[in-house]
Every structure is written in structure tokens, then in C-alpha cells.
CSV table of C-alpha atoms and ligand atoms in Angstrom, one decimal:
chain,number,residue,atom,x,y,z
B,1100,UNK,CA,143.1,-41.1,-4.4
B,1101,UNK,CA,146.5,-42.4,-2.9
B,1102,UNK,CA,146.6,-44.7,0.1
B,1103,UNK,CA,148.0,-41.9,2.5
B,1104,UNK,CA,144.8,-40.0,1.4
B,1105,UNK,CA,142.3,-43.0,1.4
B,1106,UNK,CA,143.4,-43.6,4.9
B,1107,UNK,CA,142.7,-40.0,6.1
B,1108,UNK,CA,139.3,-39.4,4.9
B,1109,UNK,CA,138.7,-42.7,6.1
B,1110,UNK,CA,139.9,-41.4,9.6
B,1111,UNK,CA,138.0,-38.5,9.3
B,1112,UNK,CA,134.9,-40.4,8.3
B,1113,UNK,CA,135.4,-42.8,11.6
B,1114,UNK,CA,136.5,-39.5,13.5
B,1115,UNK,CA,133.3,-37.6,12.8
B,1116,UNK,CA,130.8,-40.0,12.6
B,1117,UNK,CA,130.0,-39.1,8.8
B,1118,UNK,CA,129.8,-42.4,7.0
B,1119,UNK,CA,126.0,-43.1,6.9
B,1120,UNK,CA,125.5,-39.6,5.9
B,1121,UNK,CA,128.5,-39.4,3.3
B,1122,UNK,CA,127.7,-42.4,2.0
B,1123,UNK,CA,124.1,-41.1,0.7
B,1124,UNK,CA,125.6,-37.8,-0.2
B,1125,UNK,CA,127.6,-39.4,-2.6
B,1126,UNK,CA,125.1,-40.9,-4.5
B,1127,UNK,CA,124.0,-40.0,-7.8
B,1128,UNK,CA,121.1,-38.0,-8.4
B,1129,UNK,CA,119.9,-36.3,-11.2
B,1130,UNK,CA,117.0,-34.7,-13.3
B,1131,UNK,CA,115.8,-34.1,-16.8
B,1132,UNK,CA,112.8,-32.0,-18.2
B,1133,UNK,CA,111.3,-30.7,-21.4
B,1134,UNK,CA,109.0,-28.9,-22.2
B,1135,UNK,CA,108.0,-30.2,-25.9
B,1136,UNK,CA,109.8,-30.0,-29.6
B,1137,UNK,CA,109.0,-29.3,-33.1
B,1138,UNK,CA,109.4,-26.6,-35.2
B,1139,UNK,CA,110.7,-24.0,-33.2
B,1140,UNK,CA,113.2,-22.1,-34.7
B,1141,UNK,CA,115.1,-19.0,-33.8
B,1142,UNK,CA,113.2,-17.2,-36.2
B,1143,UNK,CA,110.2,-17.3,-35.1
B,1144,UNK,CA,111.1,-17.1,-31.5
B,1145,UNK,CA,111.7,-13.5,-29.7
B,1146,UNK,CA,114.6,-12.6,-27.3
B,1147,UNK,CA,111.8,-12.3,-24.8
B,1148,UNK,CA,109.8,-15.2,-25.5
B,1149,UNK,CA,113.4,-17.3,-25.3
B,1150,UNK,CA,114.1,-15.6,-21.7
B,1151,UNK,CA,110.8,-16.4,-20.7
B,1152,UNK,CA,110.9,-20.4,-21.5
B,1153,UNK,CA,114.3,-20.7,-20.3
B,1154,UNK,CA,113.3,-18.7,-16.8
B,1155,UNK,CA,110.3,-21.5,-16.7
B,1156,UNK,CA,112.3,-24.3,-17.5
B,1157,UNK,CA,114.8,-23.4,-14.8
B,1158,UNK,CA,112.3,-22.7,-11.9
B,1159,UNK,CA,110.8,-26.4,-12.9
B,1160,UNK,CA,114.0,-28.3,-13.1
B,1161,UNK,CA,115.6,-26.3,-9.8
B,1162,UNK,CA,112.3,-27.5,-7.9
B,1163,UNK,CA,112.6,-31.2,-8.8
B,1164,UNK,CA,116.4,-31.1,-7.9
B,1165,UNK,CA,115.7,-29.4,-4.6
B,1166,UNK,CA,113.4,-32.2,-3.8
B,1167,UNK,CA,116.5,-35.0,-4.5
B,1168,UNK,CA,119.5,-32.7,-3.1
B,1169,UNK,CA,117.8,-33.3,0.5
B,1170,UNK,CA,117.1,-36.7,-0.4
B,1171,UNK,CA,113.4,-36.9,-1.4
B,1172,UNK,CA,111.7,-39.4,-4.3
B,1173,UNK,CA,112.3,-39.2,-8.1
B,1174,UNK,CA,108.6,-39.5,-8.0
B,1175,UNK,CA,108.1,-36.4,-5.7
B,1176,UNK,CA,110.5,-34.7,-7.9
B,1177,UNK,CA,108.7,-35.7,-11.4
B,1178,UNK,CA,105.6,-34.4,-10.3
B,1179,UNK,CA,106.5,-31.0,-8.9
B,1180,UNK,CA,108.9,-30.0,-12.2
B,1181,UNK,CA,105.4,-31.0,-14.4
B,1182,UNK,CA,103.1,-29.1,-11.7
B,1183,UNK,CA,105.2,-26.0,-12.8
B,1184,UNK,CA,104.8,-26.8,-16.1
B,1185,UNK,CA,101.5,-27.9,-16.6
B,1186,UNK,CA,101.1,-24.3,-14.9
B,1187,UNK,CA,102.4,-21.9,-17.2
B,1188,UNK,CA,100.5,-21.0,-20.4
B,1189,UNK,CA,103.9,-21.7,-22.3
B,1190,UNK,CA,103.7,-25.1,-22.6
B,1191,UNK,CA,100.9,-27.6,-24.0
B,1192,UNK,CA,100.3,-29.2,-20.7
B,1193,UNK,CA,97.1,-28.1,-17.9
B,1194,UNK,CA,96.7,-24.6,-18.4
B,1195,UNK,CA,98.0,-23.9,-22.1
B,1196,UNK,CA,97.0,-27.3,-23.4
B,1197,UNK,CA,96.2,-27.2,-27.2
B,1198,UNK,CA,92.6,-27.0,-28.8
B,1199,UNK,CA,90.8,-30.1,-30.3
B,1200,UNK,CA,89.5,-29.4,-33.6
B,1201,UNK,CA,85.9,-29.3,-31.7
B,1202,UNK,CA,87.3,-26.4,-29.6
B,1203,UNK,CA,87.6,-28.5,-26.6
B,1204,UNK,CA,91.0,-29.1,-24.2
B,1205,UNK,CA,91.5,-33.3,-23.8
B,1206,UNK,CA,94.3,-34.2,-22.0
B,1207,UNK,CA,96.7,-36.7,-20.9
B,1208,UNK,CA,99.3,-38.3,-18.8
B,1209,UNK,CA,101.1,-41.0,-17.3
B,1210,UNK,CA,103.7,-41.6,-14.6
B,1211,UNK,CA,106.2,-44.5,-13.7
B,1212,UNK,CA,107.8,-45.6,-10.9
B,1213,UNK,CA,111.0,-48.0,-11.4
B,1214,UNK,CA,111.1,-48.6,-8.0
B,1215,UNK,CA,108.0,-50.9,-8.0
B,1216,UNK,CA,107.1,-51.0,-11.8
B,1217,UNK,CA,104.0,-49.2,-10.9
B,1218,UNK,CA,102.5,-46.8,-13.3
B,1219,UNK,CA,99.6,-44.4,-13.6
B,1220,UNK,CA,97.3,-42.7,-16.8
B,1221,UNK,CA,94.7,-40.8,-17.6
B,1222,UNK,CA,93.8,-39.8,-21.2
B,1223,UNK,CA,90.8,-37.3,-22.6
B,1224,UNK,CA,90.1,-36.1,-19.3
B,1225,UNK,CA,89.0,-32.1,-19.5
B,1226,UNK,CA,88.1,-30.7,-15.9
B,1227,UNK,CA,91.8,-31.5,-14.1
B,1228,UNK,CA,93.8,-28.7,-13.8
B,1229,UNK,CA,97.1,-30.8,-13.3
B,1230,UNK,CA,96.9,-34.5,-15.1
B,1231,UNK,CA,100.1,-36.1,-13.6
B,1232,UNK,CA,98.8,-35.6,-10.5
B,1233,UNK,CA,95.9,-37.4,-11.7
B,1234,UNK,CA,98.4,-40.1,-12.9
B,1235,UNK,CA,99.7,-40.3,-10.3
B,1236,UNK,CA,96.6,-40.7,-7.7
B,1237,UNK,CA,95.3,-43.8,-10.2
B,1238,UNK,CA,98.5,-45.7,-9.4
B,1239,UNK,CA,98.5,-45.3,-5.8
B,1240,UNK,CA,95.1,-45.3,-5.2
B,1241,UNK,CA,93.1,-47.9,-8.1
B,1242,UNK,CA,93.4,-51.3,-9.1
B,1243,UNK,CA,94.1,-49.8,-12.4
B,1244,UNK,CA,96.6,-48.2,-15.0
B,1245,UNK,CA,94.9,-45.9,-17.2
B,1246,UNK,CA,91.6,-44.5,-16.7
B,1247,UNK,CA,89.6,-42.3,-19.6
B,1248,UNK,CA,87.3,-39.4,-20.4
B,1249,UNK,CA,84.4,-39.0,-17.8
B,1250,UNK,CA,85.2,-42.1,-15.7
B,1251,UNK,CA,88.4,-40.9,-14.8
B,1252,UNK,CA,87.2,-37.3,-13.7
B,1253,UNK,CA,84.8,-39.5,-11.7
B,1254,UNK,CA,87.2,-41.6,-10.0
B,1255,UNK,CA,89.0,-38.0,-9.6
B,1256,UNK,CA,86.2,-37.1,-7.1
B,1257,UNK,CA,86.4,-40.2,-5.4
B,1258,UNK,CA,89.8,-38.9,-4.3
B,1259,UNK,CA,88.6,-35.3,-3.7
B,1260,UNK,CA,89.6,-33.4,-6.3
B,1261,UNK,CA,87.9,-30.3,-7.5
B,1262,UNK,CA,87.0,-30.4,-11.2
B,1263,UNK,CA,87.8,-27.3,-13.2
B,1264,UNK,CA,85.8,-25.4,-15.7
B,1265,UNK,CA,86.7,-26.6,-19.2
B,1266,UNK,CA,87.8,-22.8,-20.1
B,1267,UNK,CA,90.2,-22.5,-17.4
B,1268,UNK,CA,92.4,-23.9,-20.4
B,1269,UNK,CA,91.7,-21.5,-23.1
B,1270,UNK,CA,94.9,-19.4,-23.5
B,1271,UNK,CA,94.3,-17.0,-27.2
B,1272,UNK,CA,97.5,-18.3,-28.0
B,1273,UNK,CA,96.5,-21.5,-28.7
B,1274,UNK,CA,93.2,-20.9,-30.0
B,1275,UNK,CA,95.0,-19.0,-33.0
B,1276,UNK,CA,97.1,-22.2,-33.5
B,1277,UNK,CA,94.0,-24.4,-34.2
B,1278,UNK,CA,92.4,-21.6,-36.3
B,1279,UNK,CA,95.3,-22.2,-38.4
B,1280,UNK,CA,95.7,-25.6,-38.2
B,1281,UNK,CA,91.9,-26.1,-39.1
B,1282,UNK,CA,92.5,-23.7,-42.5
B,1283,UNK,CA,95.5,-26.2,-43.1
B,1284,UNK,CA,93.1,-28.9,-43.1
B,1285,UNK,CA,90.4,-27.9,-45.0
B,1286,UNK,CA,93.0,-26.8,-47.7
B,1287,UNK,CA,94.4,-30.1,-47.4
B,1288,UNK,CA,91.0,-32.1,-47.7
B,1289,UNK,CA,90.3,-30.1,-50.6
B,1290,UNK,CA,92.8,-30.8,-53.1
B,1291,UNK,CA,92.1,-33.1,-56.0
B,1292,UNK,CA,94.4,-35.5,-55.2
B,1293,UNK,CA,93.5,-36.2,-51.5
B,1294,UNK,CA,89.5,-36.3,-53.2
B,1295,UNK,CA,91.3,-38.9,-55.6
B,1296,UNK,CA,92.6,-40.5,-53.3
B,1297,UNK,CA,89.5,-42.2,-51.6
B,1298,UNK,CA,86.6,-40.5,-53.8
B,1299,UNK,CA,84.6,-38.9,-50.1
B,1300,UNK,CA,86.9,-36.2,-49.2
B,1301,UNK,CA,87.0,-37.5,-46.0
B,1302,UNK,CA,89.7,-40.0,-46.0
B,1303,UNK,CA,91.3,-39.8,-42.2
B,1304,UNK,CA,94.1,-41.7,-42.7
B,1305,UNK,CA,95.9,-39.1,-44.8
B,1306,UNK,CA,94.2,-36.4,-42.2
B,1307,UNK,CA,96.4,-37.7,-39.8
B,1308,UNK,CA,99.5,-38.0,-42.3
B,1309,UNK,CA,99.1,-34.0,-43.0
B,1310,UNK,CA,98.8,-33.4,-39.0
B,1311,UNK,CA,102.7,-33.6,-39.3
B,1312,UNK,CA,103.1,-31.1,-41.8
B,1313,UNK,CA,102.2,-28.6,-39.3
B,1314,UNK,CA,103.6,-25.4,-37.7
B,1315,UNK,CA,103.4,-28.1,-35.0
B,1316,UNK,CA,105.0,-26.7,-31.5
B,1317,UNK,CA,104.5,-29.5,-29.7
B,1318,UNK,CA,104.7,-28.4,-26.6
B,1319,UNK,CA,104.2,-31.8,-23.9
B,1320,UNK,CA,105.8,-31.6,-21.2
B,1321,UNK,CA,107.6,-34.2,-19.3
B,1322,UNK,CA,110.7,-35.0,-16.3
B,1323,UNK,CA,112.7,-38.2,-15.7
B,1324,UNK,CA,114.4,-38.5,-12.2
B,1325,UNK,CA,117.1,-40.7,-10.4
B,1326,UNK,CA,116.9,-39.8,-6.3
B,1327,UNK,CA,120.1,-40.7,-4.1
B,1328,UNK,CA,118.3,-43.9,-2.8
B,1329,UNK,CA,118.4,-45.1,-6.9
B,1330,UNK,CA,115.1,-44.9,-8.2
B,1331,UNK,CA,113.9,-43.4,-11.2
B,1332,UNK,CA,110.8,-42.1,-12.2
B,1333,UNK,CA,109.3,-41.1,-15.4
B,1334,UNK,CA,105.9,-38.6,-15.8
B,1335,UNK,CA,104.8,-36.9,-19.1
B,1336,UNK,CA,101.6,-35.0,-19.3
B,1337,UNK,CA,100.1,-32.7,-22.7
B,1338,UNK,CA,97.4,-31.5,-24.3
B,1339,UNK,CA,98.1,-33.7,-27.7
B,1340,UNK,CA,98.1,-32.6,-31.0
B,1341,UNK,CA,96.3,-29.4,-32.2
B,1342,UNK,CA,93.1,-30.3,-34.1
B,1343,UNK,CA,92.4,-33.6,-33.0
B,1344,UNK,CA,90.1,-35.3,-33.4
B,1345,UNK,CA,86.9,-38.4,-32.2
B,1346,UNK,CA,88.5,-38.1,-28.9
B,1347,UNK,CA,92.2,-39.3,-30.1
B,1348,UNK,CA,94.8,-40.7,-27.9
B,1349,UNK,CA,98.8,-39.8,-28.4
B,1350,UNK,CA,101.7,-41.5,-27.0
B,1351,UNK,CA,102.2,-39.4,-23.3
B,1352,UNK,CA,99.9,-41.6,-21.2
B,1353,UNK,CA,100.8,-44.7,-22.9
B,1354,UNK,CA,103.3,-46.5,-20.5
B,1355,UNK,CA,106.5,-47.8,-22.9
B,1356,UNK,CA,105.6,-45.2,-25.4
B,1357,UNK,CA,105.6,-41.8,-24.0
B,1358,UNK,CA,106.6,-42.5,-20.9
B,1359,UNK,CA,108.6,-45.6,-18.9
B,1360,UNK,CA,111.0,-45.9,-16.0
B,1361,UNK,CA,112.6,-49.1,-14.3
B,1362,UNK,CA,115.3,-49.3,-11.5
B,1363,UNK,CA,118.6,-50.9,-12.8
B,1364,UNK,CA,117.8,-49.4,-16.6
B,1365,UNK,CA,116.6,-46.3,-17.4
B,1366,UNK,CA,114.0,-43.8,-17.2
B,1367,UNK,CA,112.6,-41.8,-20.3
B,1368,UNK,CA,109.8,-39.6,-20.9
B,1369,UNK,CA,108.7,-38.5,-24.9
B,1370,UNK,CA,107.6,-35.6,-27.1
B,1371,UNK,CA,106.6,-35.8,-30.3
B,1372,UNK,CA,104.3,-37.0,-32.7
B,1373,UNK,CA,102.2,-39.8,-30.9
B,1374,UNK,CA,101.2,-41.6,-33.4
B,1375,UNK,CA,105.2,-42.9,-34.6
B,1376,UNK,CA,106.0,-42.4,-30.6
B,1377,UNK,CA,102.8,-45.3,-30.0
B,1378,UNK,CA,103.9,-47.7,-32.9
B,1379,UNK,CA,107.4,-47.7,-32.4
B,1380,UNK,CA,107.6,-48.0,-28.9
B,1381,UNK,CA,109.8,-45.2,-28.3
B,1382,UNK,CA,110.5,-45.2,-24.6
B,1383,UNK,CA,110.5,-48.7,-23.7
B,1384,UNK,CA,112.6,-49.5,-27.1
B,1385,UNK,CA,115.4,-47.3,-25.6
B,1386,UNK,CA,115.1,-49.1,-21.9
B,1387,UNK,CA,115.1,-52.3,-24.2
B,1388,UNK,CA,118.6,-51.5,-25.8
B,1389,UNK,CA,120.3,-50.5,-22.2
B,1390,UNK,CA,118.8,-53.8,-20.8
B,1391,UNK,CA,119.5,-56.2,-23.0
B,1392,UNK,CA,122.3,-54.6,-25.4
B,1393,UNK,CA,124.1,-53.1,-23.0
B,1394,UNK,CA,123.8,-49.8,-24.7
B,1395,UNK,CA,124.6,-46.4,-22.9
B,1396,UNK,CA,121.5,-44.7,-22.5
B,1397,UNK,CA,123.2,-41.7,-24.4
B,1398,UNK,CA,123.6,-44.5,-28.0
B,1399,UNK,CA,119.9,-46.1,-27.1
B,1400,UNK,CA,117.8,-42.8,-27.0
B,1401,UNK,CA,120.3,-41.5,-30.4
B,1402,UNK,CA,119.7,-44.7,-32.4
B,1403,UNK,CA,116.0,-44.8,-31.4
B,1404,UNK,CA,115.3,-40.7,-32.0
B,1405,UNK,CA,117.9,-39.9,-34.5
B,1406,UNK,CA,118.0,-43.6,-36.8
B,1407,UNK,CA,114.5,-45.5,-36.6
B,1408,UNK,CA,112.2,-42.3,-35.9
B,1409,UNK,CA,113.5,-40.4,-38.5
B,1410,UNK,CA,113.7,-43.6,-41.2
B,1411,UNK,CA,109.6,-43.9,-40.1
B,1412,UNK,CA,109.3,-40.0,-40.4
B,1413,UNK,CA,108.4,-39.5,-36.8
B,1414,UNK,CA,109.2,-36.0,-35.5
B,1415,UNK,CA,110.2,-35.2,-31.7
B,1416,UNK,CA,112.5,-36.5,-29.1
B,1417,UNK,CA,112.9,-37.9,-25.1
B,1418,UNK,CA,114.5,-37.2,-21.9
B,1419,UNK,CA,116.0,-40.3,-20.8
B,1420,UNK,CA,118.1,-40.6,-17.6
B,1421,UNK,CA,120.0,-43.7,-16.6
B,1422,UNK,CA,120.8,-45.8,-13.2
B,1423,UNK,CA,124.4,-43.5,-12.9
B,1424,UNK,CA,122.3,-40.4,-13.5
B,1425,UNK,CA,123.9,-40.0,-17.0
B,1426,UNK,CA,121.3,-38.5,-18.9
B,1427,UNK,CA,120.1,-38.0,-22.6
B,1428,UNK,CA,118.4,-35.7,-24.7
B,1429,UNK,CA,118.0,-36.2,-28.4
B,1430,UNK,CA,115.5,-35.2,-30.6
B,1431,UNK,CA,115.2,-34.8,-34.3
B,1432,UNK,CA,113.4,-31.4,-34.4
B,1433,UNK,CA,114.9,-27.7,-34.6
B,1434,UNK,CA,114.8,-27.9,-31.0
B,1435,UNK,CA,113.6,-29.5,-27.7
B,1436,UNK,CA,112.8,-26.7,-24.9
B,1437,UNK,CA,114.7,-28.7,-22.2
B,1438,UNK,CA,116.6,-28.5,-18.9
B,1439,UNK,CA,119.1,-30.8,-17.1
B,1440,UNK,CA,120.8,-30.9,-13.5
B,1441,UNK,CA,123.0,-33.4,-11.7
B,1442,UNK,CA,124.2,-33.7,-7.8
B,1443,UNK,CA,126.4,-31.0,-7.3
B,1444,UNK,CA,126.4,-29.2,-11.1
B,1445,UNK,CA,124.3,-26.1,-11.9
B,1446,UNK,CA,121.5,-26.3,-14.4
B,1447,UNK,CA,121.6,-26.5,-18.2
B,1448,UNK,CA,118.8,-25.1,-19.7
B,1449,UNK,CA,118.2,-25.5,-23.7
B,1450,UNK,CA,116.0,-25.2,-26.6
B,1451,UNK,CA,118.5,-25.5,-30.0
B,1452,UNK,CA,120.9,-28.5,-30.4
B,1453,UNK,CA,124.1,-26.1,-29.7
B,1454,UNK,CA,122.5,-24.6,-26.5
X,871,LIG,N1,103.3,-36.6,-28.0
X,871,LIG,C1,102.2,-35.7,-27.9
X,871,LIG,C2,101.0,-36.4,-28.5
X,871,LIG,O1,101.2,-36.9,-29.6
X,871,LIG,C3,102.4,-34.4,-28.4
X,871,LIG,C4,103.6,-33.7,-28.0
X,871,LIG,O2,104.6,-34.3,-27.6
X,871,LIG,O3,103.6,-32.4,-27.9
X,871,LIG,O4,99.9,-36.3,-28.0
């Protein structure tokens, strides 16, 4: 902008009273989602089915950035894109969540505020139809950060929640993937050289290493947020992995591995499989680099995803949104069901790398 036209808008700013009010508008706000990675492929995904994820994946991101365009929270906005989420059978999050390998629906979440450094989790819990609400009640409302199993459902009816049958979560779909994942491990438990390999054929450590060798559709669900007043927010809520088992843990309520968010550096919420996600730290590691390297978020979340995940063999990828509202999506998988909107811009909703 020239002087002549600095001056005018300034004039016309004076003239109508505007400045508070244009000041704020011209702030940065944006929002990311996904909706899970892994081996999708568009193979083995219909026209229809395609249409139908992108349709949900718009409606959840449109509803968070309505909640920012008139000025609301990054937190406000986190939780209703997951609500939508965690509501539609399509995705392994609340209704749709993935089976353990008892049969049973276990899940988790976590949220983050950057504003405050506050953060919320619940793992295991199997009566709450939406977990990052969950989340989001234990960091406002207990002295605590995560909360497990039965004691967190309790502290859930402290609050006033109504519990939910433990079958409002069976969806057929689902239930077919665990029948195949089960067959997977029993053919896998039953080759000579996993016997060999710890003479009781029931050696758990390799269990777990197969787990990745699945048809795995991941499936978590997850939204990163910057509102017009600067703060981000991260939430991530799932099911887990298909067929786990003794009441196992992933990454998504694990604050710096699924799921982190600080004012000033970035906010990032994962998908994948936990296990790498929990050992190498994924979401805080990227924060880590824009802090203290000065990376844009854009190289931190790459070099993290797309260099020491895949050197360790860990399969997924993150939404990660910075203090500008420049955000980044990488993930090492066939594709990452994902959707993107900044101030002003419409929508960008993805599953592939090319679109
Ligand atoms: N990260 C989740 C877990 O390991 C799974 C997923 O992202 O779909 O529990």
C-alpha cells in the first residue's frame, strides 16, 4: 500500500469508527481436521464412500470455522469439528470407534489449550458417547489431567453426564474389521517362527509389531485451531487400534504425543500408530523444532512425519497449525482424510497427497 492509500483507509478507519473492529477482523484465524490415515487407497475406496467422507469432513471443519469467523475460542471450535466427527460411523472416534479384540469399544482423548497450557484426558472409558467433551470437562473441572477406565466415567457423573450403553458403538462395519484382524493374528501367532521365537506362542511384543501390518484404517479423529484473539487449541479423540488388547493405551490422549497446543508455537493433533506416536513424541517434537529451531511448522511436522517416523517405521501423520495460522498436514500413509480453512478462504478437503 502507497502512502496516498495508507492515508485514506486510515481516514476511513477514523471516519467510520471501524478500528477496534477491523483490527480483530484482520487477524488470523484458521482450522485443521482429520479424520485418521493408513491404508486407504483409491482402490479400495468407492466414488460414494469418497463423497460421503469428504461431505463429513466439510460439515466438521465449516462448523469449527463458523465458531472463529464471529470470533469465538479455538477451544470451542476444536470440540464442535470432533463432536461431528466422533458422531458419524465413518470415522473411529464415539460412535464408529473400532473393536477390542474382547469385543468391547475403549476409548480415548485429550485436549489442549495454548492459551493457559491446560489440558484434558480420558483413556479406556466405554459408556461416553463423545470423549473430547469428556477431555475437555477434566481440565476445566478436576485437579487432574487424565483420568481412566471406570473412575473417569465416574467423575463423568459427577458432572452430569449420561452414560451410554456400551453397544451404542457397535457399527457392523467395524466388527468385520476385527474379525479380520483377529484371523490375521492367530495366523500370525501360529507360524513357526513367531513359536521359535519365544517357545509359548504367546510372545506380545511381536503381537504388537504385526498390529502394523494391518489393513489398518486408522481412523482417529482430531482438529487444531488458531481464533482471531491468538490462541490455539489442540483435541484428538479415537477408538485406538483394532484388536487391542489388556486395556491398551495409544498416543491420542497422551498430551505431547497425540495431541499438544501452546500460544506463541504451534498446535498439533496425531493419527497413527500410537505406539511410535508415544515413543517419539510426535506432537510436542514438532512444537519443539518451531520453538527452539525456529523451524516453520510446515519443515517441523515434514522432518518429524516424513524423516524420523518413517526411519522408526511408524505409520500416520498430524494436523499442525501455527501462531500465523499457517498450517500443516503431512503424513506418511496413502492418505490422511483431512480438511483445512483459513479467514477468508474456502475449504480444502482431502484424503490422497495430490487432493
Ligand atoms: N493413534 C491411534 C492409536 O494408536 C490410532 C489412530 O490414529 O487411528 O490409538
Amino acid at each position: 500500500m502507497n502512502y496516498r492509500a495508507l492515508s485514506t483507509a486510515l481516514l476511513v478507519v477514523l471516519s467510520t469508527g471501524l478500528s477496534v473492529n477491523a483490527v480483530a477482523d484482520d487477524k488470523p484465524f484458521s482450522i485443521a481436521i482429520h479424520g485418521g490415515a493408513g491404508t486407504i487407497s483409491k482402490a479400495n475406496l468407492t466414488a460414494e464412500q469418497q463423497q460421503a467422507y469428504r461431505a463429513k469432513l466439510q460439515e466438521a471443519v465449516d462448523a469449527g470455522y463458523k465458531i472463529l469467523a464471529k470470533g469465538g475460542d479455538s477451544l470451542d471450535a476444536v470440540k464442535a469439528s470432533i463432536n461431528i466427527l466422533e458422531d458419524s460411523p465413518l470415522f473411529n472416534a464415539g460412535l464408529g470407534a473400532v473393536y477390542t479384540f474382547d469385543g468391547a469399544h475403549e476409548l480415548d482423548a485429550s485436549i489442549m489449550d495454548g492459551k493457559t497450557m491446560n489440558a484434558g484426558a480420558v483413556a479406556g472409558v466405554k459408556h461416553i458417547k463423545n470423549p473430547i467433551d469428556l477431555a475437555i470437562t477434566v481440565m476445566e473441572k478436576s485437579p487432574h489431567v487424565m483420568l481412566s477406565g471406570q473412575g473417569a466415567e465416574e467423575f463423568a457423573l459427577t458432572q452430569g453426564y449420561k452414560l451410554v450403553p456400551a453397544d451404542h458403538f457397535d457399527t457392523d462395519n467395524r466388527y468385520q474389521q476385527l474379525k479380520s484382524a483377529k484371523e490375521k493374528i492367530r495366523k500370525a501367532e501360529s507360524n513357526a517362527d513367531y513359536q521359535a521365537s519365544n517357545g509359548t506362542g504367546h510372545n506380545y511384543k511381536q503381537s504388537a509389531l504385526e498390529y502394523s501390518e494391518f489393513d489398518y484404517k486408522f481412523g482417529t479423529v482430531g482438529a487444531v485451531a488458531l481464533d482471531k484473539n491468538g490462541n490455539l487449541a489442540a483435541g484428538t479423540s479415537t477408538g485406538g487400534m483394532t484388536a487391542k488388547r489388556f486395556g491398551r493405551i495409544g498416543d491420542s490422549p497422551v498430551i505431547g504425543a497425540g495431541t499438544y497446543a501452546e500460544n506463541g508455537v504451534c498446535a498439533v493433533s496425531a493419527t497413527g500408530h500410537g505406539e511410535y506416536f508415544i515413543r517419539y513424541h510426535v506432537a510436542g517434537d514438532i512444537c519443539a523444532k518451531v520453538k527452539y529451531q525456529n523451524k516453520s511448522i510446515i519443515q517441523a511436522a515434514d522432518e518429524v512425519i516424513n524423516q524420523r517416523l518413517i526411519t522408526a517405521g511408524g505409520t500416520g501423520g498430524v494436523i499442525a497449525i501455527d501462531q500465523r495460522g499457517n498450517i500443516a498436514t503431512p503424513f506418511n500413509t496413502e492418505g490422511m482424510y483431512r480438511a483445512t480453512r483459513k479467514n477468508n478462504e474456502p475449504a480444502q478437503v482431502m484424503i490422497w497427497s495430490d487432493l
